[in-house]
C-alpha cells in the first residue's frame, strides 16, 4: 500500500503515512496500489489499472456508525449514516411495519441484527467503508 499524498510505501494497517503525516485515504497524487503518479481527476491508475479511491467529503466515523448500530440499529440509522440507504430502508420497514404486525418480534430480530453490525463496525471487521468507498476513521 502506498500513500496517496506522497507516494511512500505504507504498512497495510497504517492509518497515517509516517513520511508526510497525512491520513492514508487522503490525497490524489499517487496510486495506493503501485505508488505510480496519477492524475488527480483519474478514476483508474494507468500503470496498474486499480480503481483509485477518492475522498468525497469528510470521512465518516466508525465509532459514530457503530454506536448508531448498537442503539438505533433496529431502524437502520447506522446504514443511513454510512450512505447505504437501500439496506437502511429495508431495516426500517422490517422493524416498523412488520414489527407492528408481529407484535415486535421482527423489531427485536432487526434490533439484534443492527446491534451485531454496530459491534462489528466498531471492531472494523465487516463494514469498513462508507457508500462512496471512503475508509471509516
C-alpha atoms as a PDB file:
ATOM      1  CA  UNK A   1       0.000   0.000   0.000  1.00  0.00           C
ATOM      2  CA  UNK A   2       1.242   3.479  -0.880  1.00  0.00           C
ATOM      3  CA  UNK A   3       0.412   6.952   0.420  1.00  0.00           C
ATOM      4  CA  UNK A   4      -1.945   8.784  -1.942  1.00  0.00           C
ATOM      5  CA  UNK A   5      -0.368  12.098  -0.870  1.00  0.00           C
ATOM      6  CA  UNK A   6       3.413  11.499  -1.064  1.00  0.00           C
ATOM      7  CA  UNK A   7       3.758   8.070  -2.724  1.00  0.00           C
ATOM      8  CA  UNK A   8       5.800   6.411   0.051  1.00  0.00           C
ATOM      9  CA  UNK A   9       5.196   2.726   0.822  1.00  0.00           C
ATOM     10  CA  UNK A  10       2.995   2.097   3.877  1.00  0.00           C
ATOM     11  CA  UNK A  11       2.204  -0.738   6.240  1.00  0.00           C
ATOM     12  CA  UNK A  12      -1.146  -2.382   5.292  1.00  0.00           C
ATOM     13  CA  UNK A  13      -2.720  -1.428   8.636  1.00  0.00           C
ATOM     14  CA  UNK A  14      -1.447   2.167   8.717  1.00  0.00           C
ATOM     15  CA  UNK A  15      -3.889   4.967   9.411  1.00  0.00           C
ATOM     16  CA  UNK A  16      -1.351   7.716   8.688  1.00  0.00           C
ATOM     17  CA  UNK A  17       1.717   7.998   6.486  1.00  0.00           C
ATOM     18  CA  UNK A  18       4.943   8.026   8.523  1.00  0.00           C
ATOM     19  CA  UNK A  19       6.644  10.204   5.895  1.00  0.00           C
ATOM     20  CA  UNK A  20       4.160  13.041   5.454  1.00  0.00           C
ATOM     21  CA  UNK A  21       1.697  12.501   8.347  1.00  0.00           C
ATOM     22  CA  UNK A  22      -1.370  12.571   6.098  1.00  0.00           C
ATOM     23  CA  UNK A  23      -4.259  10.146   6.626  1.00  0.00           C
ATOM     24  CA  UNK A  24      -3.910   7.118   4.335  1.00  0.00           C
ATOM     25  CA  UNK A  25      -7.169   7.815   2.482  1.00  0.00           C
ATOM     26  CA  UNK A  26      -6.382  11.443   1.664  1.00  0.00           C
ATOM     27  CA  UNK A  27      -4.658  12.724  -1.426  1.00  0.00           C
ATOM     28  CA  UNK A  28      -4.978  12.013  -5.135  1.00  0.00           C
ATOM     29  CA  UNK A  29      -1.414  12.330  -6.409  1.00  0.00           C
ATOM     30  CA  UNK A  30      -0.307   8.676  -6.223  1.00  0.00           C
ATOM     31  CA  UNK A  31      -1.843   5.231  -6.694  1.00  0.00           C
ATOM     32  CA  UNK A  32      -2.340   3.450  -3.370  1.00  0.00           C
ATOM     33  CA  UNK A  33      -1.661   0.039  -5.001  1.00  0.00           C
ATOM     34  CA  UNK A  34       1.506   0.600  -7.058  1.00  0.00           C
ATOM     35  CA  UNK A  35       2.712   4.072  -5.990  1.00  0.00           C
ATOM     36  CA  UNK A  36       2.658   5.498  -9.539  1.00  0.00           C
ATOM     37  CA  UNK A  37       1.971   9.182 -10.093  1.00  0.00           C
ATOM     38  CA  UNK A  38      -1.689   9.681 -11.052  1.00  0.00           C
ATOM     39  CA  UNK A  39      -3.814  12.434 -12.477  1.00  0.00           C
ATOM     40  CA  UNK A  40      -5.999  13.905  -9.717  1.00  0.00           C
ATOM     41  CA  UNK A  41      -9.093  13.552 -11.910  1.00  0.00           C
ATOM     42  CA  UNK A  42      -8.358   9.930 -12.890  1.00  0.00           C
ATOM     43  CA  UNK A  43     -10.635   7.124 -11.742  1.00  0.00           C
ATOM     44  CA  UNK A  44      -8.183   4.330 -12.660  1.00  0.00           C
ATOM     45  CA  UNK A  45      -4.393   4.060 -12.344  1.00  0.00           C
ATOM     46  CA  UNK A  46      -2.863   3.948 -15.841  1.00  0.00           C
ATOM     47  CA  UNK A  47       0.077   1.807 -14.631  1.00  0.00           C
ATOM     48  CA  UNK A  48      -1.685  -0.989 -12.718  1.00  0.00           C
ATOM     49  CA  UNK A  49      -5.360  -0.471 -13.623  1.00  0.00           C
ATOM     50  CA  UNK A  50      -6.506  -0.232  -9.995  1.00  0.00           C
ATOM     51  CA  UNK A  51      -9.576   1.822  -9.168  1.00  0.00           C
ATOM     52  CA  UNK A  52      -8.486   4.988  -7.397  1.00  0.00           C
ATOM     53  CA  UNK A  53     -10.496   5.795  -4.296  1.00  0.00           C
ATOM     54  CA  UNK A  54     -11.362   9.424  -3.917  1.00  0.00           C
ATOM     55  CA  UNK A  55     -12.416  11.056  -0.698  1.00  0.00           C
ATOM     56  CA  UNK A  56     -15.840  12.588  -1.258  1.00  0.00           C
ATOM     57  CA  UNK A  57     -16.335  14.915   1.683  1.00  0.00           C
ATOM     58  CA  UNK A  58     -15.268  14.234   5.241  1.00  0.00           C
ATOM     59  CA  UNK A  59     -14.673  10.600   6.244  1.00  0.00           C
ATOM     60  CA  UNK A  60     -17.335   9.031   8.447  1.00  0.00           C
ATOM     61  CA  UNK A  61     -16.556   7.913  11.975  1.00  0.00           C
ATOM     62  CA  UNK A  62     -16.665   4.189  12.679  1.00  0.00           C
ATOM     63  CA  UNK A  63     -17.362   4.913  16.362  1.00  0.00           C
ATOM     64  CA  UNK A  64     -20.429   7.001  15.479  1.00  0.00           C
ATOM     65  CA  UNK A  65     -21.618   4.405  12.960  1.00  0.00           C
ATOM     66  CA  UNK A  66     -21.064   1.598  15.456  1.00  0.00           C
ATOM     67  CA  UNK A  67     -22.890   3.365  18.273  1.00  0.00           C
ATOM     68  CA  UNK A  68     -25.783   4.186  15.958  1.00  0.00           C
ATOM     69  CA  UNK A  69     -25.910   0.488  15.072  1.00  0.00           C
ATOM     70  CA  UNK A  70     -25.834  -0.590  18.708  1.00  0.00           C
ATOM     71  CA  UNK A  71     -28.517   1.831  19.939  1.00  0.00           C
ATOM     72  CA  UNK A  72     -30.634   2.535  16.822  1.00  0.00           C
ATOM     73  CA  UNK A  73     -29.776  -0.443  14.634  1.00  0.00           C
ATOM     74  CA  UNK A  74     -33.371  -1.667  14.566  1.00  0.00           C
ATOM     75  CA  UNK A  75     -34.228   1.372  12.470  1.00  0.00           C
ATOM     76  CA  UNK A  76     -31.171   1.195  10.184  1.00  0.00           C
ATOM     77  CA  UNK A  77     -29.888   4.611  11.260  1.00  0.00           C
ATOM     78  CA  UNK A  78     -26.257   3.448  11.042  1.00  0.00           C
ATOM     79  CA  UNK A  79     -26.827   2.404   7.418  1.00  0.00           C
ATOM     80  CA  UNK A  80     -28.318   5.799   6.558  1.00  0.00           C
ATOM     81  CA  UNK A  81     -25.315   7.490   8.227  1.00  0.00           C
ATOM     82  CA  UNK A  82     -22.906   5.467   6.061  1.00  0.00           C
ATOM     83  CA  UNK A  83     -24.918   6.123   2.880  1.00  0.00           C
ATOM     84  CA  UNK A  84     -26.291   2.594   2.433  1.00  0.00           C
ATOM     85  CA  UNK A  85     -29.859   3.850   2.116  1.00  0.00           C
ATOM     86  CA  UNK A  86     -31.382   0.767   0.466  1.00  0.00           C
ATOM     87  CA  UNK A  87     -30.500  -1.581   3.312  1.00  0.00           C
ATOM     88  CA  UNK A  88     -31.382   1.165   5.803  1.00  0.00           C
ATOM     89  CA  UNK A  89     -34.883   1.386   4.306  1.00  0.00           C
ATOM     90  CA  UNK A  90     -35.180  -2.415   4.429  1.00  0.00           C
ATOM     91  CA  UNK A  91     -34.241  -2.432   8.124  1.00  0.00           C
ATOM     92  CA  UNK A  92     -36.657   0.416   8.822  1.00  0.00           C
ATOM     93  CA  UNK A  93     -39.565  -1.266   7.035  1.00  0.00           C
ATOM     94  CA  UNK A  94     -38.882  -4.628   8.651  1.00  0.00           C
ATOM     95  CA  UNK A  95     -38.655  -3.046  12.069  1.00  0.00           C
ATOM     96  CA  UNK A  96     -41.622  -0.667  11.929  1.00  0.00           C
ATOM     97  CA  UNK A  97     -44.178  -2.190   9.577  1.00  0.00           C
ATOM     98  CA  UNK A  98     -43.559  -5.876  10.109  1.00  0.00           C
ATOM     99  CA  UNK A  99     -42.833  -5.244  13.781  1.00  0.00           C
ATOM    100  CA  UNK A 100     -46.332  -3.846  14.165  1.00  0.00           C
ATOM    101  CA  UNK A 101     -47.920  -6.940  12.620  1.00  0.00           C
ATOM    102  CA  UNK A 102     -45.726  -9.417  14.514  1.00  0.00           C
ATOM    103  CA  UNK A 103     -46.114  -7.717  17.917  1.00  0.00           C
ATOM    104  CA  UNK A 104     -42.479  -6.580  17.946  1.00  0.00           C
ATOM    105  CA  UNK A 105     -40.840  -9.903  17.131  1.00  0.00           C
ATOM    106  CA  UNK A 106     -39.462  -8.613  13.816  1.00  0.00           C
ATOM    107  CA  UNK A 107     -38.329  -5.396  15.511  1.00  0.00           C
ATOM    108  CA  UNK A 108     -36.375  -7.438  18.067  1.00  0.00           C
ATOM    109  CA  UNK A 109     -34.736  -9.516  15.329  1.00  0.00           C
ATOM    110  CA  UNK A 110     -33.778  -6.442  13.289  1.00  0.00           C
ATOM    111  CA  UNK A 111     -32.587  -4.766  16.511  1.00  0.00           C
ATOM    112  CA  UNK A 112     -30.273  -7.719  17.145  1.00  0.00           C
ATOM    113  CA  UNK A 113     -29.087  -7.503  13.526  1.00  0.00           C
ATOM    114  CA  UNK A 114     -28.275  -3.789  13.961  1.00  0.00           C
ATOM    115  CA  UNK A 115     -26.643  -4.379  17.350  1.00  0.00           C
ATOM    116  CA  UNK A 116     -24.323  -7.040  15.919  1.00  0.00           C
ATOM    117  CA  UNK A 117     -23.494  -4.837  12.911  1.00  0.00           C
ATOM    118  CA  UNK A 118     -22.703  -1.964  15.283  1.00  0.00           C
ATOM    119  CA  UNK A 119     -20.243  -4.090  17.237  1.00  0.00           C
ATOM    120  CA  UNK A 120     -18.638  -5.365  14.019  1.00  0.00           C
ATOM    121  CA  UNK A 121     -18.325  -1.809  12.646  1.00  0.00           C
ATOM    122  CA  UNK A 122     -16.521  -0.691  15.798  1.00  0.00           C
ATOM    123  CA  UNK A 123     -14.227  -3.732  15.571  1.00  0.00           C
ATOM    124  CA  UNK A 124     -13.573  -2.893  11.907  1.00  0.00           C
ATOM    125  CA  UNK A 125     -14.357  -6.362  10.563  1.00  0.00           C
ATOM    126  CA  UNK A 126     -17.486  -6.119   8.390  1.00  0.00           C
ATOM    127  CA  UNK A 127     -18.264  -2.602   7.220  1.00  0.00           C
ATOM    128  CA  UNK A 128     -15.011  -0.691   6.795  1.00  0.00           C
ATOM    129  CA  UNK A 129     -16.071   1.882   4.174  1.00  0.00           C
ATOM    130  CA  UNK A 130     -18.992   4.193   3.542  1.00  0.00           C
ATOM    131  CA  UNK A 131     -21.098   4.015   0.391  1.00  0.00           C
ATOM    132  CA  UNK A 132     -18.562   6.176  -1.503  1.00  0.00           C
ATOM    133  CA  UNK A 133     -15.725   3.757  -0.732  1.00  0.00           C
ATOM    134  CA  UNK A 134     -14.049   6.033   1.839  1.00  0.00           C
ATOM    135  CA  UNK A 135     -12.470   4.233   4.795  1.00  0.00           C
ATOM    136  CA  UNK A 136     -14.146   4.826   8.148  1.00  0.00           C
ATOM    137  CA  UNK A 137     -11.995   6.839  10.567  1.00  0.00           C
END
